[in-house]
XYZ file of C-alpha atoms in Angstrom:
676
model
C 135.766 50.090 24.145
C 139.086 51.915 23.658
C 137.892 53.328 20.284
C 134.704 54.491 21.973
C 136.601 56.295 24.744
C 138.977 57.780 22.170
C 136.050 59.158 20.142
C 134.448 60.630 23.292
C 137.696 62.309 24.413
C 138.357 63.775 20.938
C 134.865 65.298 20.742
C 134.957 66.604 24.314
C 138.228 68.389 23.594
C 136.671 70.184 20.601
C 134.235 73.091 20.514
C 131.984 73.834 22.365
C 133.121 71.639 25.298
C 136.939 72.194 25.424
C 137.526 69.817 28.320
C 141.281 69.146 27.697
C 141.040 65.464 28.626
C 143.309 62.595 27.697
C 142.536 58.896 27.926
C 144.029 58.503 31.409
C 142.414 61.573 32.983
C 139.035 60.797 31.419
C 139.141 57.168 32.524
C 140.068 58.237 36.079
C 137.023 60.518 36.491
C 134.820 59.886 39.517
C 131.114 58.976 39.034
C 129.886 62.484 39.953
C 132.333 64.092 37.518
C 131.298 61.650 34.779
C 127.626 62.482 35.393
C 128.481 66.191 35.174
C 130.180 65.594 31.796
C 127.052 63.774 30.556
C 124.880 66.638 31.837
C 127.092 69.172 29.991
C 126.609 67.274 26.719
C 122.833 67.140 27.297
C 122.858 70.882 28.096
C 124.545 71.534 24.755
C 121.686 69.666 23.049
C 118.915 71.186 25.217
C 119.789 74.444 27.071
C 117.171 73.651 29.754
C 119.473 70.934 31.126
C 122.112 73.392 32.431
C 122.260 72.187 36.052
C 124.970 71.529 38.624
C 124.243 67.954 39.684
C 125.846 68.522 43.090
C 122.901 70.794 43.910
C 120.326 68.257 42.715
C 119.022 65.019 44.164
C 120.190 61.824 42.387
C 116.594 60.714 41.740
C 115.741 64.040 40.100
C 118.922 63.890 37.976
C 118.140 60.358 36.778
C 114.507 61.249 36.048
C 115.486 64.379 34.088
C 118.150 62.586 32.034
C 115.910 59.583 31.336
C 113.074 61.821 30.126
C 115.395 63.721 27.759
C 116.956 60.486 26.462
C 113.446 59.149 25.854
C 112.594 62.266 23.838
C 115.834 61.853 21.863
C 114.876 58.161 21.218
C 117.954 56.653 22.824
C 117.670 52.877 23.159
C 120.086 51.322 25.681
C 121.881 48.150 24.604
C 120.129 44.964 25.679
C 116.482 44.064 26.076
C 113.688 45.560 28.192
C 114.777 43.629 31.302
C 118.016 45.611 31.423
C 116.211 48.944 31.927
C 116.422 48.682 35.711
C 120.174 48.093 35.528
C 120.461 51.002 33.079
C 118.580 53.331 35.469
C 120.668 52.172 38.425
C 123.890 52.663 36.450
C 122.764 56.139 35.422
C 122.065 57.068 39.065
C 125.451 55.862 40.371
C 127.406 57.103 37.314
C 128.561 53.690 36.079
C 131.098 53.834 33.252
C 129.621 50.921 31.199
C 126.327 52.862 31.156
C 127.616 56.435 30.681
C 130.179 55.724 27.923
C 127.673 54.363 25.330
C 125.308 57.283 26.045
C 128.106 59.833 25.502
C 129.244 58.053 22.336
C 125.683 58.063 20.943
C 125.079 61.732 21.819
C 128.381 63.007 20.406
C 127.869 61.134 17.123
C 124.674 63.033 16.212
C 124.731 66.302 18.183
C 123.237 68.525 15.451
C 120.417 66.101 14.698
C 119.590 65.751 18.400
C 119.597 69.545 18.846
C 116.923 69.793 16.166
C 114.931 66.961 17.737
C 115.111 68.536 21.211
C 114.028 71.888 19.781
C 111.044 70.325 18.004
C 110.125 68.239 21.045
C 109.416 71.405 23.041
C 106.622 72.287 20.612
C 105.462 68.952 19.188
C 105.092 66.748 22.284
C 101.362 66.912 22.868
C 100.012 67.405 26.366
C 97.396 64.755 27.068
C 94.341 66.337 28.712
C 91.920 63.947 30.489
C 88.535 63.582 28.871
C 86.653 64.771 31.956
C 88.465 68.131 31.739
C 87.715 68.453 28.034
C 83.989 68.602 28.811
C 84.551 72.158 29.983
C 84.114 74.559 27.067
C 87.025 76.855 27.949
C 89.393 73.912 28.374
C 88.189 72.352 25.105
C 88.607 75.661 23.242
C 92.072 76.145 24.694
C 93.054 72.590 23.745
C 91.730 73.094 20.209
C 93.650 76.362 19.894
C 96.756 74.566 21.203
C 96.408 71.850 18.536
C 95.893 74.466 15.800
C 99.023 76.319 16.924
C 100.943 73.035 16.862
C 99.826 72.373 13.278
C 100.738 75.949 12.313
C 104.185 75.443 13.844
C 104.640 72.256 11.793
C 103.797 74.029 8.543
C 105.997 77.036 9.374
C 108.907 74.792 10.328
C 108.577 72.869 7.042
C 108.514 76.136 5.091
C 111.571 77.357 7.004
C 113.472 74.137 6.220
C 112.474 74.377 2.567
C 113.705 77.976 2.440
C 116.985 76.951 4.059
C 117.499 74.201 1.486
C 116.108 76.151 -1.491
C 119.485 77.743 -2.323
C 118.571 81.384 -1.647
C 121.426 83.148 0.075
C 121.557 86.509 1.803
C 124.357 87.629 -0.527
C 122.163 87.091 -3.604
C 119.227 88.861 -1.960
C 121.476 91.785 -1.036
C 122.788 91.969 -4.581
C 119.223 91.963 -5.902
C 118.253 94.694 -3.434
C 121.258 96.815 -4.415
C 120.459 96.307 -8.121
C 116.831 97.264 -7.493
C 117.940 100.373 -5.584
C 120.232 101.376 -8.461
C 117.385 100.815 -10.897
C 115.130 102.886 -8.651
C 117.670 105.742 -8.642
C 117.920 105.577 -12.421
C 114.129 105.672 -12.757
C 113.950 108.654 -10.392
C 116.568 110.475 -12.492
C 114.704 109.643 -15.668
C 111.444 110.911 -14.148
C 113.166 114.148 -13.113
C 114.596 114.613 -16.604
C 111.185 113.997 -18.146
C 109.637 116.478 -15.713
C 112.173 119.115 -16.728
C 111.472 118.440 -20.379
C 107.700 118.573 -19.822
C 107.863 121.822 -17.836
C 109.023 123.672 -20.940
C 105.898 122.582 -22.827
C 102.826 124.797 -22.665
C 99.815 123.556 -20.652
C 101.832 120.669 -19.252
C 99.631 120.448 -16.127
C 96.532 120.019 -18.256
C 98.283 117.396 -20.371
C 99.397 115.497 -17.252
C 95.852 115.563 -15.944
C 94.571 114.202 -19.263
C 97.261 111.475 -19.180
C 96.179 110.445 -15.643
C 92.560 110.293 -16.777
C 93.652 108.219 -19.770
C 95.502 105.764 -17.509
C 92.487 105.485 -15.191
C 90.191 104.863 -18.128
C 92.555 102.211 -19.517
C 92.600 100.436 -16.159
C 88.818 100.633 -16.022
C 88.661 99.298 -19.584
C 90.885 96.344 -18.590
C 88.700 95.654 -15.543
C 85.545 95.752 -17.684
C 87.176 93.479 -20.270
C 88.068 91.029 -17.506
C 84.500 91.120 -16.215
C 83.222 90.599 -19.767
C 85.517 87.579 -20.180
C 84.332 86.103 -16.875
C 80.715 86.559 -17.868
C 81.464 84.922 -21.228
C 83.038 81.976 -19.427
C 80.041 81.666 -17.136
C 77.704 81.843 -20.119
C 79.771 79.216 -21.927
C 79.645 76.866 -18.908
C 75.890 77.424 -18.583
C 75.416 76.641 -22.277
C 77.529 73.516 -21.829
C 75.399 72.352 -18.903
C 72.230 73.077 -20.872
C 73.577 71.179 -23.892
C 74.617 68.256 -21.707
C 71.179 68.085 -20.109
C 69.504 68.330 -23.511
C 71.701 65.506 -24.854
C 70.831 63.360 -21.854
C 67.145 64.131 -22.399
C 67.417 63.227 -26.103
C 69.257 59.993 -25.358
C 66.679 59.032 -22.729
C 63.797 59.821 -25.102
C 65.502 57.892 -27.889
C 66.101 54.926 -25.595
C 62.520 55.071 -24.341
C 61.143 55.289 -27.890
C 63.256 52.562 -29.497
C 63.667 50.101 -26.609
C 61.396 47.253 -25.682
C 60.292 46.449 -22.142
C 62.444 43.294 -22.103
C 65.606 45.127 -23.138
C 64.877 47.923 -20.655
C 64.410 45.401 -17.861
C 67.599 43.586 -18.843
C 69.572 46.845 -18.944
C 68.152 47.952 -15.614
C 69.007 44.587 -14.077
C 72.589 44.870 -15.325
C 72.881 48.406 -13.960
C 71.386 47.295 -10.638
C 73.834 44.385 -10.426
C 76.753 46.641 -11.261
C 75.686 49.334 -8.802
C 75.000 46.770 -6.060
C 78.447 45.243 -6.614
C 80.047 48.697 -6.452
C 78.114 49.620 -3.288
C 78.388 46.311 -1.400
C 81.855 45.091 -2.384
C 84.106 47.593 -4.132
C 83.334 50.855 -2.365
C 83.467 49.353 1.188
C 86.877 47.824 0.423
C 88.161 51.110 -0.952
C 86.703 52.976 2.032
C 88.342 50.544 4.455
C 91.702 50.842 2.686
C 91.428 54.652 2.712
C 90.581 54.605 6.435
C 93.588 52.383 7.143
C 95.803 54.652 5.084
C 94.415 57.721 6.892
C 94.976 56.088 10.276
C 98.508 55.165 9.295
C 99.226 58.707 8.038
C 97.789 60.242 11.237
C 99.973 57.906 13.261
C 103.018 58.910 11.212
C 102.200 62.625 11.609
C 101.669 62.317 15.380
C 105.077 60.740 15.892
C 108.129 63.026 16.172
C 110.553 63.479 13.341
C 112.744 60.456 12.590
C 116.411 60.547 11.724
C 118.536 58.391 9.463
C 119.436 56.008 12.295
C 115.735 55.422 13.123
C 114.989 54.693 9.465
C 117.864 52.227 9.261
C 116.633 50.532 12.416
C 113.077 50.254 11.023
C 114.422 48.838 7.763
C 116.384 46.203 9.668
C 113.238 45.273 11.651
C 111.193 45.039 8.430
C 113.806 42.772 6.892
C 113.783 40.561 9.991
C 109.958 40.317 9.954
C 109.964 39.528 6.219
C 112.525 36.780 6.808
C 110.360 35.326 9.598
C 107.281 35.455 7.331
C 109.144 33.647 4.576
C 110.287 30.972 7.029
C 106.718 30.478 8.278
C 105.418 30.240 4.699
C 108.056 27.632 3.900
C 107.151 25.629 7.002
C 103.462 25.843 6.137
C 104.121 24.713 2.578
C 106.170 21.782 3.875
C 103.401 20.805 6.322
C 100.511 21.179 3.886
C 98.230 18.143 3.472
C 96.492 17.221 0.211
C 93.070 18.460 1.409
C 94.555 21.806 2.375
C 96.313 21.901 -1.013
C 92.975 21.494 -2.798
C 91.413 24.180 -0.631
C 94.312 26.521 -1.340
C 93.812 25.865 -5.073
C 90.122 26.776 -4.770
C 91.024 29.842 -2.711
C 93.498 30.947 -5.374
C 90.883 30.500 -8.099
C 88.339 32.463 -6.058
C 90.829 35.276 -5.451
C 91.737 35.359 -9.169
C 88.052 35.556 -10.128
C 87.414 38.331 -7.593
C 90.412 40.287 -8.890
C 89.201 39.860 -12.473
C 85.765 41.015 -11.392
C 87.224 44.120 -9.746
C 89.367 44.842 -12.823
C 86.374 44.521 -15.157
C 84.294 46.758 -12.899
C 87.038 49.377 -12.947
C 87.330 49.088 -16.740
C 83.576 49.518 -17.060
C 83.663 52.573 -14.792
C 86.553 54.069 -16.784
C 84.741 53.360 -20.066
C 81.626 55.120 -18.758
C 83.676 58.123 -17.661
C 85.502 58.183 -21.009
C 82.173 58.018 -22.893
C 80.808 60.887 -20.799
C 83.961 62.955 -21.450
C 83.746 62.293 -25.191
C 80.078 63.273 -25.229
C 80.944 66.490 -23.411
C 83.755 67.229 -25.893
C 81.425 66.564 -28.848
C 78.819 68.919 -27.390
C 81.474 71.577 -26.778
C 82.817 71.277 -30.323
C 79.317 71.501 -31.801
C 78.579 74.587 -29.714
C 81.842 76.183 -30.844
C 81.084 75.517 -34.488
C 77.601 76.963 -34.059
C 79.022 80.082 -32.454
C 81.597 80.541 -35.217
C 79.434 79.803 -38.242
C 75.892 79.489 -36.939
C 75.335 76.245 -38.827
C 75.442 72.571 -38.024
C 78.511 70.365 -38.502
C 79.102 69.405 -42.122
C 79.207 65.766 -43.158
C 80.130 63.741 -46.251
C 80.439 65.506 -49.627
C 79.601 68.883 -48.170
C 82.589 68.596 -45.854
C 84.882 67.652 -48.805
C 83.680 70.618 -50.845
C 84.212 72.844 -47.830
C 87.773 71.520 -47.437
C 88.636 72.118 -51.121
C 87.219 75.642 -50.847
C 89.353 76.240 -47.774
C 92.470 74.993 -49.610
C 91.931 77.399 -52.499
C 91.380 80.232 -50.056
C 94.497 79.240 -48.117
C 96.664 79.449 -51.284
C 95.259 82.917 -52.025
C 95.844 83.883 -48.396
C 99.463 82.709 -48.534
C 100.146 84.768 -51.681
C 98.584 87.884 -50.155
C 100.451 87.257 -46.928
C 103.751 87.019 -48.846
C 103.038 90.321 -50.655
C 102.210 91.982 -47.313
C 105.455 90.620 -45.852
C 107.442 92.120 -48.731
C 105.734 95.470 -48.222
C 106.440 95.286 -44.500
C 110.108 94.531 -45.126
C 110.413 97.441 -47.542
C 108.560 99.679 -45.108
C 110.938 98.709 -42.314
C 113.937 99.434 -44.502
C 112.575 102.833 -45.462
C 111.712 103.617 -41.870
C 115.252 102.775 -40.775
C 116.634 104.946 -43.579
C 114.442 107.798 -42.465
C 115.670 107.450 -38.883
C 119.307 107.504 -40.028
C 118.696 110.595 -42.150
C 116.939 112.370 -39.296
C 119.814 111.572 -36.952
C 122.298 112.792 -39.513
C 120.268 115.977 -40.036
C 120.190 116.631 -36.282
C 123.968 116.220 -36.075
C 124.475 118.623 -38.977
C 122.088 121.121 -37.382
C 123.956 120.918 -34.112
C 127.286 121.504 -35.876
C 125.759 124.423 -37.810
C 124.483 126.039 -34.601
C 127.921 125.776 -33.022
C 129.532 127.367 -36.123
C 126.941 130.201 -36.109
C 127.591 130.875 -32.432
C 131.316 131.071 -33.141
C 130.772 133.450 -36.066
C 128.246 135.553 -34.101
C 125.307 135.013 -36.465
C 123.185 132.635 -34.395
C 119.675 132.194 -35.757
C 120.696 132.584 -39.386
C 120.130 128.953 -40.176
C 116.728 129.035 -38.444
C 115.555 131.920 -40.628
C 117.079 130.194 -43.623
C 115.237 127.022 -42.710
C 111.996 128.934 -42.341
C 112.440 130.440 -45.801
C 113.349 127.062 -47.220
C 110.393 125.493 -45.464
C 108.020 128.047 -46.944
C 109.515 127.498 -50.381
C 109.417 123.746 -49.864
C 105.772 123.935 -48.886
C 105.117 125.888 -52.040
C 106.980 123.380 -54.171
C 105.253 120.494 -52.357
C 101.889 122.045 -53.154
C 102.975 122.473 -56.752
C 104.598 119.075 -57.141
C 102.483 116.862 -54.820
C 101.982 114.140 -57.379
C 105.482 114.292 -58.889
C 107.297 112.587 -56.105
C 108.632 109.106 -56.679
C 110.776 106.581 -54.911
C 113.815 107.125 -57.141
C 115.539 109.390 -54.670
C 114.829 106.942 -51.849
C 116.167 104.029 -53.907
C 119.327 106.002 -54.699
C 119.690 106.782 -51.033
C 119.212 103.107 -50.241
C 121.883 102.214 -52.783
C 124.234 104.745 -51.224
C 123.521 103.352 -47.805
C 124.062 99.815 -49.055
C 127.372 100.899 -50.554
C 128.307 102.532 -47.249
C 127.315 99.361 -45.379
C 129.423 97.240 -47.755
C 132.362 99.616 -47.260
C 131.981 99.386 -43.501
C 131.779 95.594 -43.765
C 134.931 95.487 -45.856
C 136.638 97.799 -43.357
C 135.498 95.638 -40.461
C 136.376 92.328 -42.144
C 140.003 92.150 -40.872
C 138.855 93.175 -37.409
C 136.204 90.431 -37.452
C 138.822 87.967 -38.685
C 141.128 88.905 -35.814
C 138.167 88.677 -33.446
C 137.415 85.148 -34.680
C 141.028 84.135 -34.109
C 140.910 85.659 -30.655
C 137.647 83.853 -29.905
C 139.157 80.566 -31.043
C 142.198 81.266 -28.899
C 139.892 82.134 -25.965
C 138.048 78.838 -26.418
C 141.353 76.947 -26.455
C 142.521 78.791 -23.353
C 139.221 78.124 -21.551
C 139.446 74.448 -22.506
C 143.033 74.323 -21.253
C 141.953 76.161 -18.093
C 139.172 73.603 -17.526
C 141.632 70.741 -17.990
C 144.110 72.342 -15.598
C 141.328 72.971 -13.147
C 140.186 69.341 -13.306
C 143.817 68.253 -12.807
C 144.126 70.654 -9.893
C 140.881 69.382 -8.364
C 141.974 65.752 -8.686
C 145.416 66.580 -7.278
C 143.837 68.570 -4.442
C 141.458 65.681 -3.690
C 144.406 63.254 -3.638
C 146.423 65.561 -1.389
C 143.415 66.022 0.870
C 142.962 62.254 1.185
C 146.700 61.867 1.865
C 146.508 64.638 4.441
C 143.577 62.950 6.189
C 145.471 59.641 6.181
C 148.567 61.346 7.588
C 146.468 63.067 10.237
C 145.008 59.712 11.252
C 148.493 58.208 11.387
C 149.760 61.173 13.440
C 146.788 60.827 15.764
C 147.462 57.124 16.183
C 151.185 57.753 16.757
C 150.369 60.415 19.349
C 148.123 58.008 21.179
C 150.839 55.349 21.017
C 153.315 57.951 22.290
C 151.032 58.764 25.213
C 150.635 55.061 26.002
C 154.382 54.503 25.798
C 154.969 57.586 27.958
C 152.584 56.260 30.606
C 154.324 52.879 30.417
C 157.688 54.655 30.737
C 156.581 56.537 33.874
C 155.162 53.322 35.343
C 158.384 51.400 34.691
C 160.426 54.273 36.201
C 158.344 54.101 39.378
C 158.768 50.321 39.521
C 162.537 50.684 39.003
C 162.757 53.221 41.845
C 160.809 50.905 44.146
C 163.086 48.018 43.251
C 166.179 50.182 43.785
C 164.926 51.152 47.249
C 164.268 47.505 48.088
C 167.702 46.526 46.723
C 169.353 49.287 48.791
C 167.564 48.092 51.901
C 168.632 44.508 51.136
C 172.311 45.538 50.692
C 172.214 47.577 53.911
C 170.713 44.575 55.663
C 173.458 42.276 54.347
C 176.186 44.758 55.369
C 174.732 45.098 58.860
C 174.288 41.339 59.203
C 177.837 40.510 57.987
C 179.521 43.359 59.934
C 181.562 42.485 63.049
C 180.381 45.556 64.926
C 177.675 44.596 67.418
C 175.971 47.980 67.256
C 175.440 47.735 63.503
C 174.475 44.117 63.871
C 171.796 45.088 66.364
C 170.444 47.627 63.806
C 169.879 44.856 61.302
C 166.261 44.062 60.603
C 166.912 40.355 60.985
C 168.266 40.883 64.495
C 165.310 43.072 65.351
C 162.902 40.476 64.002
C 164.697 37.667 65.925
C 164.596 39.787 69.065
C 160.880 40.476 68.569
C 160.279 36.777 67.923
C 162.111 35.848 71.138
C 160.154 38.414 73.130
C 156.902 37.155 71.676
C 157.876 33.565 72.438
C 158.653 34.489 76.068
C 155.348 36.369 76.275
C 153.535 33.352 74.865
C 155.225 31.070 77.376
C 154.156 33.331 80.240
C 150.615 33.480 78.920
C 150.460 29.705 78.586
C 151.662 29.346 82.236
C 149.042 31.882 83.304
C 146.414 29.986 81.316
C 147.420 26.764 83.080
C 147.179 28.417 86.504
C 143.763 29.864 85.616
C 142.520 26.460 84.498
C 143.751 24.844 87.742
C 142.145 27.511 89.950
C 138.963 27.796 87.904
C 136.908 25.260 89.949
C 137.702 26.587 93.468
C 137.343 30.161 92.249
C 133.907 29.438 90.788
C 132.853 27.775 94.042
C 134.100 30.744 96.022
C 132.282 33.146 93.706
C 129.064 31.153 94.257
C 129.522 31.356 98.036
C 130.000 35.114 97.771
C 126.813 35.448 95.716
C 124.873 33.422 98.322
C 126.344 35.565 101.091
C 125.280 38.678 99.184
C 121.719 37.349 98.896
C 121.654 36.507 102.636
C 122.822 39.987 103.570
C 120.228 41.514 101.267
C 117.526 39.427 102.926
C 118.685 40.601 106.374
C 118.639 44.171 105.192
C 115.091 43.842 103.923
C 113.999 42.223 107.191
C 115.609 44.973 109.237
C 113.937 47.672 107.184
C 110.607 45.911 107.447
C 111.009 45.613 111.257
C 111.628 49.336 111.569
C 108.648 50.253 109.388
C 106.105 47.826 110.979
C 105.057 46.819 114.460
C 107.235 44.123 115.963
C 105.796 40.690 115.253
C 108.513 38.800 117.080
C 111.764 39.117 118.999
C 115.297 39.086 117.665
C 117.778 37.306 119.936
C 121.518 37.644 119.427
C 123.575 34.733 120.662
C 127.084 33.851 119.748
C 127.266 36.389 116.994
C 124.077 35.126 115.338
C 120.671 36.740 115.100
C 117.568 34.694 115.785
C 113.984 35.747 115.212
C 111.500 34.430 117.804
C 107.756 34.906 116.983
């Protein structure tokens, strides 16, 4: 119980409660204050529970808290008979009832927040069936259920997105990268526009390019439509081929089979189909219905936490243990007749299982045969489409394979020659690109030199003249060109490449050493990091242990401090009593009569004497009362009789005055006499 209170106080002192309690102040809370603390914790879980319980009736408070605890699936300790005591304890704010509730709520606050949030949307309102007969109410209820299902799917998607690993920082980085890429594309488009504006008829060319793009898109759309139509045609041909194969097989079976074999086959098929319809399919349908009912029941229930799952697992284990015990008892009590029956039952169950397995194997074999027939028909159709002939068999197929092998060797040789040509073409193309780049650089340098010398345009005119002369020479020597110059250029380039490689060799060597050194440093860094992580984990565990020790020592310090204050109070009380005792002894021993009279003992003796005298007087008075009790009672009776007599005379006198005189009253010797 002390650990429970300690846990509650620690959590109440943290965010978001910040109560600043200690064990003594929390344990000394009144029932109303304790109920307010419980209500504050429930309000943190469900904001609708923010209420001041002083302004609410106790019955309403208990009803509200019990409903929320039921939604949160809190189960009070004990059995169902203790629910009345739990409700009563919750109403009066009993500590044995409130403490376990607070401990349970503070252990799983985040999980309960989620459950309370989902309960607002997933607890279904039960509408009576007589109201559902109204169309508007039924439509509204159906819309309500659809919205609930939509909320479930959206909540699952939201949870999956939260746990998927996408972070806002990554998304922002992607957005910033996309924006930078967009800016670069815009700049590139602007540069291209500036370059295109210098070209003649650029608007017309742009228009033609747009038309070309539209036509390409249309061509892609038409190609997609063509492919879809081909697929549809292929599926239709497959269906036709399948139907034709079935027709052929049926005709072949009808032509070759005898009536007896047909009847036998039909009887077997009827038996198999009747077994499937009467035994197998109903069992599967019943199992599917049970599974569907179970899944609907699982979906209708609210979300379960880890504690609920652990509780269900414990219940399942208990039920399994009980089942095993009952089976053992039954096996111990079994009689020989029941043993024989159980043997027959086992044999029957084994036979039924074998029957089901064979039926499933037969069904799978039929499906496999149908799939193979479909594949064979597809392959035959494909071969017909490719070649237009039937599938080859036997020697023809061997000759066809040998012919294909010879063609494949020729194809490989030709393919190798084409690859060599492609490689040489790529090399020449790269050489051409390098020469063009070099020529452009030289032209740029030449233009700068001409501008400095003041003869800009000289090279252009020179190039024009050279171009004209080159055209003339090209016309004259069209067939005299060879690849010697290109091979020489290639050799030069190869020599340049080898020179560059030789120049870069020491740099590459240094780079390799640096890479090796970088790998060593990264390996050392990883080792140091692993050491640091292990050391940090050890220090963290030591820190947590020290924090626990400090927490325990603080609690011990608080307990010792409370004990210290308690002992100080007891010491002060004892000192006061000792001082009073010493003063009493001094006053009692003193020779002064005044001080002696102030002594408590003297006062008590005086009071005792006075009380004894008073008791003596009261006893004497009691004795006198007892002695005079009889005569006094007699006298009191005489007075009561006298009072009645006087009352009677009064009534008679009043009656005489109010009525006519019926007689005569004579007074003689102080007495009244009535004479009729």
